[in-house]
Each structure stands twice: as structure tokens, then as C-alpha cells.
PDB file of N, CA and C in Angstrom:
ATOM      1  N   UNK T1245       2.957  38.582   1.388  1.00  0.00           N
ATOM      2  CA  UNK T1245       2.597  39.848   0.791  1.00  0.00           C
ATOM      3  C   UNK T1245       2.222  40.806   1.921  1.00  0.00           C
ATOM      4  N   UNK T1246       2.739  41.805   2.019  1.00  0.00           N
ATOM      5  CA  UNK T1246       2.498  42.923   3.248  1.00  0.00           C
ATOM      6  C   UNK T1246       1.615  43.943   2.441  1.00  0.00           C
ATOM      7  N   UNK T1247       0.800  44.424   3.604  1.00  0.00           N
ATOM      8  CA  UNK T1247      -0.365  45.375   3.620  1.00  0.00           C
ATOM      9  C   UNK T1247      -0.186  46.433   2.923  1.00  0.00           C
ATOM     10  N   UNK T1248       0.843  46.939   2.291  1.00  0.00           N
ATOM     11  CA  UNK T1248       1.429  47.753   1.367  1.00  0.00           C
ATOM     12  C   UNK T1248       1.163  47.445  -0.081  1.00  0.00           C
ATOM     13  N   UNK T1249       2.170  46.211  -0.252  1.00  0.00           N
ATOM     14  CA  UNK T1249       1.693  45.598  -1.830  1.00  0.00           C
ATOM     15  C   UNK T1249       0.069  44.839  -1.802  1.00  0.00           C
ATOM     16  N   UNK T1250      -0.595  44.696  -0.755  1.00  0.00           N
ATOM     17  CA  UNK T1250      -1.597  44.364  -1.147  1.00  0.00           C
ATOM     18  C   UNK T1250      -2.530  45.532  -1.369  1.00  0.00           C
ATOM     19  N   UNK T1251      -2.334  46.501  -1.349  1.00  0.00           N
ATOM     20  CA  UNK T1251      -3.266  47.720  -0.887  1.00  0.00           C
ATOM     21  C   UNK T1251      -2.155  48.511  -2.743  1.00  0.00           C
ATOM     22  N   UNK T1252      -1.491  48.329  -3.235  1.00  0.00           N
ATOM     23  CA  UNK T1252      -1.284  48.851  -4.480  1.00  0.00           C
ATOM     24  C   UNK T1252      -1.319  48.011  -5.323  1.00  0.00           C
ATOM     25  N   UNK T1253      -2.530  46.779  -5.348  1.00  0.00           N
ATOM     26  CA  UNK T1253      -2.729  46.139  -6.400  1.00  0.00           C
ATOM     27  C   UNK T1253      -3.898  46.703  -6.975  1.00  0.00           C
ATOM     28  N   UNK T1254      -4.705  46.207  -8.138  1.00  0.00           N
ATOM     29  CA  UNK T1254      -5.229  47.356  -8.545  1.00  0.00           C
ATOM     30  C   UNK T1254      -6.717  46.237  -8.129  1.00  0.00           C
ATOM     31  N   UNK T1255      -7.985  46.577  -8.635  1.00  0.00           N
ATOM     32  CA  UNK T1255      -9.035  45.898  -8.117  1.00  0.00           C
ATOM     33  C   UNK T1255      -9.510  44.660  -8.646  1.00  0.00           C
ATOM     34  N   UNK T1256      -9.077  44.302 -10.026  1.00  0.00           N
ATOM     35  CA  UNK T1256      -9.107  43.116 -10.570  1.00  0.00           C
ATOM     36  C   UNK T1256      -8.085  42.367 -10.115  1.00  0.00           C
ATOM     37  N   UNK T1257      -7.000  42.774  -9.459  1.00  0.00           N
ATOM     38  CA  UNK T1257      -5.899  41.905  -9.072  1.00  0.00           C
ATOM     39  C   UNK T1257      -6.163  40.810  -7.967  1.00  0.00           C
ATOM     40  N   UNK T1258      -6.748  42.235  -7.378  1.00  0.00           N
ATOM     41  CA  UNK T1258      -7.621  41.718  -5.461  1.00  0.00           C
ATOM     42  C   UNK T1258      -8.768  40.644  -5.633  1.00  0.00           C
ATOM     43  N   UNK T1259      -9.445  41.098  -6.944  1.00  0.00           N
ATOM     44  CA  UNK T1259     -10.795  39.926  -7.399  1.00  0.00           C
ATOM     45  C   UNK T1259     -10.317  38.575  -7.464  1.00  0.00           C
ATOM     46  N   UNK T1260      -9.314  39.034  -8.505  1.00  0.00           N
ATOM     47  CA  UNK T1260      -8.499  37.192  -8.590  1.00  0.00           C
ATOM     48  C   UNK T1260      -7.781  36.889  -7.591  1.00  0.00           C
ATOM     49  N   UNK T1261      -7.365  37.032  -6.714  1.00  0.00           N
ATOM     50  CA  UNK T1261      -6.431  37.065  -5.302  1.00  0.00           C
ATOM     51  C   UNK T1261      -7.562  36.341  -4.660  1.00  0.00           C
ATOM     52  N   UNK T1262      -8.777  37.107  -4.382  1.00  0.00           N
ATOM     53  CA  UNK T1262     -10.223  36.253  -3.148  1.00  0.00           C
ATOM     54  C   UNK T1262     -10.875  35.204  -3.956  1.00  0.00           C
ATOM     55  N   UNK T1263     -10.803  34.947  -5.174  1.00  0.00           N
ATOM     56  CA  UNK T1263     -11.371  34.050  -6.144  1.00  0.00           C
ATOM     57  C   UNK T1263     -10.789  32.877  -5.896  1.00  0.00           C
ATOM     58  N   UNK T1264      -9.159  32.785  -5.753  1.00  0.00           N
ATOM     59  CA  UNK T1264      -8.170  31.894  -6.263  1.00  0.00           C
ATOM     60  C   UNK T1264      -8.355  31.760  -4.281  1.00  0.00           C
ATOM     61  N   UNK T1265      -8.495  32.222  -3.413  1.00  0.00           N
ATOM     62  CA  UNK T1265      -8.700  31.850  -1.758  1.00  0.00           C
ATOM     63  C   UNK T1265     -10.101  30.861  -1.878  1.00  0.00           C
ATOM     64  N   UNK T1266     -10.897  31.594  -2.319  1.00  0.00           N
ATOM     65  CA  UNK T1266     -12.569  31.194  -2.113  1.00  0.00           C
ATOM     66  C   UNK T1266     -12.285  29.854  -3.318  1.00  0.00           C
ATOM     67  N   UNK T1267     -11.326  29.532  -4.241  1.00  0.00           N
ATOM     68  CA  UNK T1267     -11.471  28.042  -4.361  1.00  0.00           C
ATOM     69  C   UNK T1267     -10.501  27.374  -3.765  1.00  0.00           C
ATOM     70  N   UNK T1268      -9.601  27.954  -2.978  1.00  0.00           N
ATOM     71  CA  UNK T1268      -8.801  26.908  -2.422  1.00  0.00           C
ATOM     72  C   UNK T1268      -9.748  26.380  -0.979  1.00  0.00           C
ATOM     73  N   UNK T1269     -10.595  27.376  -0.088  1.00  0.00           N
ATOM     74  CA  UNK T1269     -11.318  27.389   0.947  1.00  0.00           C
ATOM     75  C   UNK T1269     -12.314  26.134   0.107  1.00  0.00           C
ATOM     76  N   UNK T1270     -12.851  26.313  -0.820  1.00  0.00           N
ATOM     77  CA  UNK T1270     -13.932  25.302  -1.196  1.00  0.00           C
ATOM     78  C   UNK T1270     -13.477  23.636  -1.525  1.00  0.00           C
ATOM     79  N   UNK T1271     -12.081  23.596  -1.994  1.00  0.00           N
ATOM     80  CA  UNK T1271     -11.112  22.247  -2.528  1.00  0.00           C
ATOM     81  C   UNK T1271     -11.057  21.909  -0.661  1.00  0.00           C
ATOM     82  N   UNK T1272     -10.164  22.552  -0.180  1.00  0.00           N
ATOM     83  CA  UNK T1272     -10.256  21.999   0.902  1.00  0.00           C
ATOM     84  C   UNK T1272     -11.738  21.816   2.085  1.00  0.00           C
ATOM     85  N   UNK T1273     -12.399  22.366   1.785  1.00  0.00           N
ATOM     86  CA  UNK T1273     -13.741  21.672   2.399  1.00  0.00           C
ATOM     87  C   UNK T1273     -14.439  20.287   1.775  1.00  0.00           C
ATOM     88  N   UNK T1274     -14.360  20.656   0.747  1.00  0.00           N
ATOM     89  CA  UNK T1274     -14.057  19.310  -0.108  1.00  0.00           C
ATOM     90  C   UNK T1274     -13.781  17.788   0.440  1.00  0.00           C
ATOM     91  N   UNK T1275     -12.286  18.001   0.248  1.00  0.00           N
ATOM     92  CA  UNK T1275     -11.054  16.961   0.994  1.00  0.00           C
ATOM     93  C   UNK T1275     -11.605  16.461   2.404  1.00  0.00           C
ATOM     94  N   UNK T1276     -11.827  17.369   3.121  1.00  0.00           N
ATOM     95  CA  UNK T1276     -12.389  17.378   4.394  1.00  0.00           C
ATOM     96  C   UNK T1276     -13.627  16.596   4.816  1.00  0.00           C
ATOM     97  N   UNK T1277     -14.432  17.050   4.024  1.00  0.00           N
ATOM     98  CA  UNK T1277     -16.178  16.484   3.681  1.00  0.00           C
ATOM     99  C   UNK T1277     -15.478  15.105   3.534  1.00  0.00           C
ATOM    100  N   UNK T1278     -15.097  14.908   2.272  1.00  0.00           N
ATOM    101  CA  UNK T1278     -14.560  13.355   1.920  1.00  0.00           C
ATOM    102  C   UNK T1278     -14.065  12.450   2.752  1.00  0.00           C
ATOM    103  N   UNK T1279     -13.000  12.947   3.606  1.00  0.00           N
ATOM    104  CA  UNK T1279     -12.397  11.876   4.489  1.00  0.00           C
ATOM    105  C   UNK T1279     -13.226  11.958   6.061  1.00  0.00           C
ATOM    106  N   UNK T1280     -14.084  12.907   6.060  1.00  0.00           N
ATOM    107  CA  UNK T1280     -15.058  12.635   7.321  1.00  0.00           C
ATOM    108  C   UNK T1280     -16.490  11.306   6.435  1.00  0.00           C
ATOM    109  N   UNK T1281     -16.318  11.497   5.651  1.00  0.00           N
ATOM    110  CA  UNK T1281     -17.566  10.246   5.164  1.00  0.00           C
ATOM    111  C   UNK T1281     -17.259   9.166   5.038  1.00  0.00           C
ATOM    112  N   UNK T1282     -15.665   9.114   4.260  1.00  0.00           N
ATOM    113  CA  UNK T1282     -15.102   7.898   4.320  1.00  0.00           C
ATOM    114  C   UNK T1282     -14.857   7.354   5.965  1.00  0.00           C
ATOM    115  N   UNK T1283     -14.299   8.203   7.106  1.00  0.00           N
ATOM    116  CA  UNK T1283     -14.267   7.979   8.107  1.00  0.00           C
ATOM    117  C   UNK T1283     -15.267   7.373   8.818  1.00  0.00           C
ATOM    118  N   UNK T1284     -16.073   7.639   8.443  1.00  0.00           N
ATOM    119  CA  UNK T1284     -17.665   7.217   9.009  1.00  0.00           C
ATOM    120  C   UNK T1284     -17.789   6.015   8.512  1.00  0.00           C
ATOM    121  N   UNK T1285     -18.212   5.537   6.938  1.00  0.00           N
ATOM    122  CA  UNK T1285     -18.381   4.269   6.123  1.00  0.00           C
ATOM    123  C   UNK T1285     -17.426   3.597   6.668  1.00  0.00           C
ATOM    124  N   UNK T1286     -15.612   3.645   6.978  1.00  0.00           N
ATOM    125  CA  UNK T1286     -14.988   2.867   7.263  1.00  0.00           C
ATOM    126  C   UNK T1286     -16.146   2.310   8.964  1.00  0.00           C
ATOM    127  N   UNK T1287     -16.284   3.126   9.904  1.00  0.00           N
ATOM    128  CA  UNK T1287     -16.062   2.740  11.583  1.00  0.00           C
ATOM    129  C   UNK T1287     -17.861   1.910  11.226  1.00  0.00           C
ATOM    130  N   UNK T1288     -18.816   2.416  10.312  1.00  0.00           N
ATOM    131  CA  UNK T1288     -20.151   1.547  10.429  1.00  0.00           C
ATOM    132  C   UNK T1288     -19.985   0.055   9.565  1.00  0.00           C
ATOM    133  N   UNK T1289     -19.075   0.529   8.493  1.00  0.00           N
ATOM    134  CA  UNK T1289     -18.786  -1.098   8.182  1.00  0.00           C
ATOM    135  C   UNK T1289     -19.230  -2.302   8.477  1.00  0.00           C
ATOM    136  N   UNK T1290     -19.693  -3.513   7.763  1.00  0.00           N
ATOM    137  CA  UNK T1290     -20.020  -4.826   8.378  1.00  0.00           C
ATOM    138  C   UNK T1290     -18.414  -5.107   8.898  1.00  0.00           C
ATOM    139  N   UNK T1291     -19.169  -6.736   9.636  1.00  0.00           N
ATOM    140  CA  UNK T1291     -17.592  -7.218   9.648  1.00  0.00           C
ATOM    141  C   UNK T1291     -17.543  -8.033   8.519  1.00  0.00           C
ATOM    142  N   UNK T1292     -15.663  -8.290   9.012  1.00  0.00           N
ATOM    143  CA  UNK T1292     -15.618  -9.128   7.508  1.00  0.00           C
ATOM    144  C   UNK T1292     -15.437  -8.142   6.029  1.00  0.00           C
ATOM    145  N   UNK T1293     -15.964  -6.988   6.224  1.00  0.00           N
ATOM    146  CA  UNK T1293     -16.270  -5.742   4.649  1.00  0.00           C
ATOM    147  C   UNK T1293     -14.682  -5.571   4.661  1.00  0.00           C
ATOM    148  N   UNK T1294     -14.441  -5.214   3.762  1.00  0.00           N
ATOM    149  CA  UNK T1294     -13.195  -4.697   3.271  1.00  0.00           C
ATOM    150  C   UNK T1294     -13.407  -3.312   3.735  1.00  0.00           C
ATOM    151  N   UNK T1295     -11.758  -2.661   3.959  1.00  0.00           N
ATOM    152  CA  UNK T1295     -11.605  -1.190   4.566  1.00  0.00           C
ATOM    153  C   UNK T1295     -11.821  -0.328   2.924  1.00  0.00           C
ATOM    154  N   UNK T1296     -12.710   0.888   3.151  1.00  0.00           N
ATOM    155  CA  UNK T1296     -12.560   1.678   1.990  1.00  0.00           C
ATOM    156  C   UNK T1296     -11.688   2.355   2.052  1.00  0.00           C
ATOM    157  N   UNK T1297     -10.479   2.513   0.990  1.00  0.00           N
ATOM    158  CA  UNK T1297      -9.503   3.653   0.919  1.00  0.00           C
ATOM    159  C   UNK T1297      -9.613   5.265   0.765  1.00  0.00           C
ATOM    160  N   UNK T1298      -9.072   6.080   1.623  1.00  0.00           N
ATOM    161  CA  UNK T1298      -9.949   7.445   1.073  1.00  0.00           C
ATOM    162  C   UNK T1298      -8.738   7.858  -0.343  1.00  0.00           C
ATOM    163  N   UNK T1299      -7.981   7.156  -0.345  1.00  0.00           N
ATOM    164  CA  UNK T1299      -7.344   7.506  -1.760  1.00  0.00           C
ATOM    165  C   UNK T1299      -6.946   6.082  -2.449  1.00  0.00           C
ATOM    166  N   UNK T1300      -7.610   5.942  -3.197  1.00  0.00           N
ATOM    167  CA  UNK T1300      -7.618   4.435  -3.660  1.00  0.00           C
ATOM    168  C   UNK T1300      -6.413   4.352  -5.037  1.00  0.00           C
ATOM    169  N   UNK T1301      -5.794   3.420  -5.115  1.00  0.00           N
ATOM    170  CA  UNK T1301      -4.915   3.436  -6.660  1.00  0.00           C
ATOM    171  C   UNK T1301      -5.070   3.019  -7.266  1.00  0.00           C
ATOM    172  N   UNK T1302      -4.440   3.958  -8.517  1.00  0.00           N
ATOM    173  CA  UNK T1302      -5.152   4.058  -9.620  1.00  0.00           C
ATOM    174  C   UNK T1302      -3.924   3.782 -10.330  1.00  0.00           C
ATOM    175  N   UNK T1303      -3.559   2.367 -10.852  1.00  0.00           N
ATOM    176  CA  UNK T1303      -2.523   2.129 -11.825  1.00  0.00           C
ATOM    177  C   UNK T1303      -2.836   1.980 -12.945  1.00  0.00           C
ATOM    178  N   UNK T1304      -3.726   2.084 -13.477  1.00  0.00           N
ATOM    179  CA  UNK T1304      -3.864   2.640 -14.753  1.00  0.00           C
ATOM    180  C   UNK T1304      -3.514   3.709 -15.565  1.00  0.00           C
ATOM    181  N   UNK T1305      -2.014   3.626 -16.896  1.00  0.00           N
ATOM    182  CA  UNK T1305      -1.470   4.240 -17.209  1.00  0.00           C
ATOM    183  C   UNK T1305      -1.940   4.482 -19.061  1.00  0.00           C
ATOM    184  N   UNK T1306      -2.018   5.525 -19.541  1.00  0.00           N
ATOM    185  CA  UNK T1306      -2.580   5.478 -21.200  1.00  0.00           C
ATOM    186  C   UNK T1306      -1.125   4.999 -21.574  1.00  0.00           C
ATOM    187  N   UNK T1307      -0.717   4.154 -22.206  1.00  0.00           N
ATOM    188  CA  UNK T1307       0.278   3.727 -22.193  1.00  0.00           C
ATOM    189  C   UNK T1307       0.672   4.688 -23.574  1.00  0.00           C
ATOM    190  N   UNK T1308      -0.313   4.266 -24.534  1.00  0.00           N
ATOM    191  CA  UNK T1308      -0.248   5.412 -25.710  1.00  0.00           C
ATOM    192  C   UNK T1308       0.601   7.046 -25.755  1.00  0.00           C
ATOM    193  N   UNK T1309       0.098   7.574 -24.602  1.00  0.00           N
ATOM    194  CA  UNK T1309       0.179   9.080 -24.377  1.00  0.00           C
ATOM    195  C   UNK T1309       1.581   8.703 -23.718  1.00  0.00           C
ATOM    196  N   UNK T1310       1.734   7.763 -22.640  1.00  0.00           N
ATOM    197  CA  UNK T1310       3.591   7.777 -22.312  1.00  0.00           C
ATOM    198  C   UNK T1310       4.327   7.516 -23.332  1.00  0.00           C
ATOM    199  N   UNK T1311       4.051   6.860 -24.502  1.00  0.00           N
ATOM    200  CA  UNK T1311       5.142   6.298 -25.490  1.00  0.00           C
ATOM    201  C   UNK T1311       5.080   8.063 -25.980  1.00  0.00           C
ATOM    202  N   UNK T1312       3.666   8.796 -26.931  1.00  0.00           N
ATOM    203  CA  UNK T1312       4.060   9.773 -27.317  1.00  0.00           C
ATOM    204  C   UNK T1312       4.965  10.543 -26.792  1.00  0.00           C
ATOM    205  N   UNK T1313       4.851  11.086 -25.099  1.00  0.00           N
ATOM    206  CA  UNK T1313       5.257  12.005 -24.223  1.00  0.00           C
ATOM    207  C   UNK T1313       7.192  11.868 -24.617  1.00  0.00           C
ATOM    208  N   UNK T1314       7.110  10.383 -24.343  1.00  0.00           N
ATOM    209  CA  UNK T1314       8.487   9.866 -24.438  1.00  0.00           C
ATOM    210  C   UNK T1314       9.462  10.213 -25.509  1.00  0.00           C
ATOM    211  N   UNK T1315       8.356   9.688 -26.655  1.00  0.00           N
ATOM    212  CA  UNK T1315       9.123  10.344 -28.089  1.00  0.00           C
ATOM    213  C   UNK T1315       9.320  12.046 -28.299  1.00  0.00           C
ATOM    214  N   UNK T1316       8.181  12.593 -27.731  1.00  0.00           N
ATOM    215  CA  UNK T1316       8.133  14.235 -27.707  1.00  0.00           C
ATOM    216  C   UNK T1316       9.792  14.437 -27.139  1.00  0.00           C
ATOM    217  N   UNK T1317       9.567  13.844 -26.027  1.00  0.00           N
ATOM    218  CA  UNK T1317      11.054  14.847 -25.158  1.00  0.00           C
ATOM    219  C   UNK T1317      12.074  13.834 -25.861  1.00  0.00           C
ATOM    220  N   UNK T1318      12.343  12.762 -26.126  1.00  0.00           N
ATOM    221  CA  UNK T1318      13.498  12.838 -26.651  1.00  0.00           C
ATOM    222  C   UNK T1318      13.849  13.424 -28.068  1.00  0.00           C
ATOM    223  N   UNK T1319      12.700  13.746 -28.607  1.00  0.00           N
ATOM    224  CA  UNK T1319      12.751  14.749 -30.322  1.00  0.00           C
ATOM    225  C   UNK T1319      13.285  15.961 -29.201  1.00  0.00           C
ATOM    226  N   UNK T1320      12.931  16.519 -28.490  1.00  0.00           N
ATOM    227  CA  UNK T1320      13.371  17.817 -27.817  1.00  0.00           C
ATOM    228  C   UNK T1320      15.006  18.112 -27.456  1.00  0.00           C
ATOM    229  N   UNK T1321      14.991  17.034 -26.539  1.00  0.00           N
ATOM    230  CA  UNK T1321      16.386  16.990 -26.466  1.00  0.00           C
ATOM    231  C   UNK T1321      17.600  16.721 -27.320  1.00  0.00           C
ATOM    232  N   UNK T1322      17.312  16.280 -28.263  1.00  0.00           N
ATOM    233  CA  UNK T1322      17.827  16.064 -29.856  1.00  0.00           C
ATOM    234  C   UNK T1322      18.354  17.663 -30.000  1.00  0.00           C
ATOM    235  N   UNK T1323      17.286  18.039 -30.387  1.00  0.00           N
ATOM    236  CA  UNK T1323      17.596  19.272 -30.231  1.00  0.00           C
ATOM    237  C   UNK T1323      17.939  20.880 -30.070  1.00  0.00           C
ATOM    238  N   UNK T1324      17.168  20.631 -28.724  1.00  0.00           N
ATOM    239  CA  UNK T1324      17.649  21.648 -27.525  1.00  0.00           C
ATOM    240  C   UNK T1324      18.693  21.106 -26.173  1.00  0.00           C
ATOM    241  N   UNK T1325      18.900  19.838 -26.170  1.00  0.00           N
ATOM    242  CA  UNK T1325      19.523  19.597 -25.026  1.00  0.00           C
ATOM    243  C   UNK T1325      18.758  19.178 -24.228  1.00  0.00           C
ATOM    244  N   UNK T1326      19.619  18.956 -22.785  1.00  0.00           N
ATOM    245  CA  UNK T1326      18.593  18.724 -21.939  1.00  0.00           C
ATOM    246  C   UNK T1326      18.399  20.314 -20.437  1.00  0.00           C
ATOM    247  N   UNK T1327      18.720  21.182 -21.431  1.00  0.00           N
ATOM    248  CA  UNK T1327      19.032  22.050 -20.406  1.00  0.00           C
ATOM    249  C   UNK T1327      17.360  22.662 -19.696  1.00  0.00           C
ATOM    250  N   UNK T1328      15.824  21.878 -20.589  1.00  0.00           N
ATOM    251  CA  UNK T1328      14.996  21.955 -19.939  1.00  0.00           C
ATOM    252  C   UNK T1328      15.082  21.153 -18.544  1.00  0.00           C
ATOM    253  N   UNK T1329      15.630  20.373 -18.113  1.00  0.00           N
ATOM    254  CA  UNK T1329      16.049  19.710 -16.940  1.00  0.00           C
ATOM    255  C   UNK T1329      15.948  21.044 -15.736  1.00  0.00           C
ATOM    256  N   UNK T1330      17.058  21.494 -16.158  1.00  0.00           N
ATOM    257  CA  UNK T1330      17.852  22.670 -15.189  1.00  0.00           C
ATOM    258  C   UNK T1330      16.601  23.762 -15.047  1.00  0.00           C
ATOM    259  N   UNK T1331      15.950  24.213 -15.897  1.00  0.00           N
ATOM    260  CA  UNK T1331      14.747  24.804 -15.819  1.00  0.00           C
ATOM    261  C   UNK T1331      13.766  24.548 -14.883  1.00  0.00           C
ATOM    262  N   UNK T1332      13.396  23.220 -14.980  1.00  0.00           N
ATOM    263  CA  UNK T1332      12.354  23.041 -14.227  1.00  0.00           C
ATOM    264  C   UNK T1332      13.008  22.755 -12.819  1.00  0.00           C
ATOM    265  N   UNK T1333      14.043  22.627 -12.442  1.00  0.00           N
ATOM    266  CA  UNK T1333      14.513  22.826 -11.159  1.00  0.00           C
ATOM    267  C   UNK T1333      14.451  23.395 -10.598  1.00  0.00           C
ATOM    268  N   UNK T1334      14.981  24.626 -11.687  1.00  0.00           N
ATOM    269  CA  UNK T1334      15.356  26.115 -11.235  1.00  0.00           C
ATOM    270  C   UNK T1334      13.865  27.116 -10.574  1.00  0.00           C
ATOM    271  N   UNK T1335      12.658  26.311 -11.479  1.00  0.00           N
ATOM    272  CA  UNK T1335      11.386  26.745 -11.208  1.00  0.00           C
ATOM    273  C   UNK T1335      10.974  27.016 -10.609  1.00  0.00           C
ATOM    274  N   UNK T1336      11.021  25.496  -9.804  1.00  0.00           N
ATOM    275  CA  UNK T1336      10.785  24.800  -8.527  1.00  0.00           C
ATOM    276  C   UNK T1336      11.377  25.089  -7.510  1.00  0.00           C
ATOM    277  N   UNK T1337      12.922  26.214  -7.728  1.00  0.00           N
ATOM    278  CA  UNK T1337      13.661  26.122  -6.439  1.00  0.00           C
ATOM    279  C   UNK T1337      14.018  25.043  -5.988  1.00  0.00           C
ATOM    280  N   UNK T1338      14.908  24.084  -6.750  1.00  0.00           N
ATOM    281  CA  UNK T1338      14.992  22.863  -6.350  1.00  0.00           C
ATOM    282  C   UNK T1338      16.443  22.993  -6.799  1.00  0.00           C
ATOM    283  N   UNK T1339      17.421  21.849  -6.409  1.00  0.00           N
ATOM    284  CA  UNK T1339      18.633  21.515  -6.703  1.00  0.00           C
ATOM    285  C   UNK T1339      18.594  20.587  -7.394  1.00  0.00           C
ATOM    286  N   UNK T1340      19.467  20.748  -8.548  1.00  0.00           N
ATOM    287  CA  UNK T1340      19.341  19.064  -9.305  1.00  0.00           C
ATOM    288  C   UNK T1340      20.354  18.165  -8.283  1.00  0.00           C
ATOM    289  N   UNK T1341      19.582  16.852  -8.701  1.00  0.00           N
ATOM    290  CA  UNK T1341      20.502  15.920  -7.472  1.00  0.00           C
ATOM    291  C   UNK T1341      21.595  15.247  -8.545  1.00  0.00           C
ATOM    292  N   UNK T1342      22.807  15.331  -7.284  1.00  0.00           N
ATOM    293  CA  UNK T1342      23.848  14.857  -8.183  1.00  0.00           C
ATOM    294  C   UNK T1342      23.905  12.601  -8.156  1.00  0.00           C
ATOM    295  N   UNK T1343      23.979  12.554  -9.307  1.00  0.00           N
ATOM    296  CA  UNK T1343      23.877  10.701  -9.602  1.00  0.00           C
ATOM    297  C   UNK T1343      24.981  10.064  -8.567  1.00  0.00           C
ATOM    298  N   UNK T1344      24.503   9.082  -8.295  1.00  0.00           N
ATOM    299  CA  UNK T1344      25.694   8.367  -7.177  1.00  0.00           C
ATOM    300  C   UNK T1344      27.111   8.249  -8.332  1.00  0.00           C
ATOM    301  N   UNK T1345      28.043   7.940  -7.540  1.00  0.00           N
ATOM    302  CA  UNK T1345      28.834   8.024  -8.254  1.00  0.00           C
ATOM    303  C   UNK T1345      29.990   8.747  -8.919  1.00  0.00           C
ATOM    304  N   UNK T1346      29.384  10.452  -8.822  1.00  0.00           N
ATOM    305  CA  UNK T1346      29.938  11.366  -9.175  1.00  0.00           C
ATOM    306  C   UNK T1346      30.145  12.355  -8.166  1.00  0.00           C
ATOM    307  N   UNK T1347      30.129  11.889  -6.719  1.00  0.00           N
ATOM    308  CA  UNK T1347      30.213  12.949  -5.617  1.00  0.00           C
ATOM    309  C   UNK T1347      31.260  13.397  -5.168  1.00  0.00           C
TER     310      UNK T1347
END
């Protein structure tokens, strides 16, 4: 964004513009804080302790909410197609990838 369009936004625009900075500045201090503590707990560690993960996994899936999700989009594609596919590509600026096979 150049000093032009930022300077003809109007003043609530600019509010939410430093709002939406001042929480990304705070998420990432955050992140930061976190993996300097975990960094620390890992190096004072006993021996023998297991390493703490600073992102630990989490395979726990609502299995419930995937079966719904599942049934949702295939009632969708029934029918509308699947041309939400191409959408969310298109969103994303992404290319749909072509399936092996068909190159």
C-alpha cells in the first residue's frame, strides 16, 4: 500500500489497519515469549526428562463434526458441483494441481 492510498483512507479505516498491526505485533510476541520459555525448560531439564515440544500433537479428531462436514459437502456438490473447488483456488491464488495421470 503506498503513501497515497494510505493517506485516502478514511479514519476508521486507519483505526482498523493499527488494530489488526497492534494484534499481529502482540500474537507474535506471544509465539516468541513461548518458544524462549520452552527453550529455557528444554536446556534446565533433568537428565533422563523427556524433551518438551514447543508444538506438541494433537491427533485428536471430533470424528462426529468430520462425518457431518463430509456429508455437508457431498449434499453440496450434489448440487452445485464441485466448481467450489476452483473457487477456493482461485482465492488463494493457487493453481489447481493436475492428478497424475492426466498430464
Amino acid at each position: 500500500m503506498s503513501r497515497t492510498e494510505f493517506d485516502m483512507l478514511t479514519e476508521k479505516e486507519k483505526m482498523f489497519i493499527r488494530k489488526e498491526h497492534e494484534n499481529k505485533f502482540m500474537s507474535d510476541t506471544t509465539w516468541l515469549r513461548n518458544a524462549v520459555l520452552n527453550a529455557e525448560a528444554n536446556i534446565n531439564r533433568k537428565k533422563n526428562k523427556r524433551f518438551i515440544e514447543l508444538f506438541p500433537k494433537n491427533n485428536k479428531a471430533d470424528k462426529e463434526y468430520n462425518q457431518n462436514a463430509v456429508k455437508n459437502i457431498l449434499e453440496i456438490e450434489k448440487t452445485n458441483g464441485k466448481g467450489w473447488v476452483d473457487l477456493v483456488y482461485k482465492a488463494n491464488g493457487m493453481k489447481k494441481p493436475i492428478p497424475k495421470g492426466k498430464e
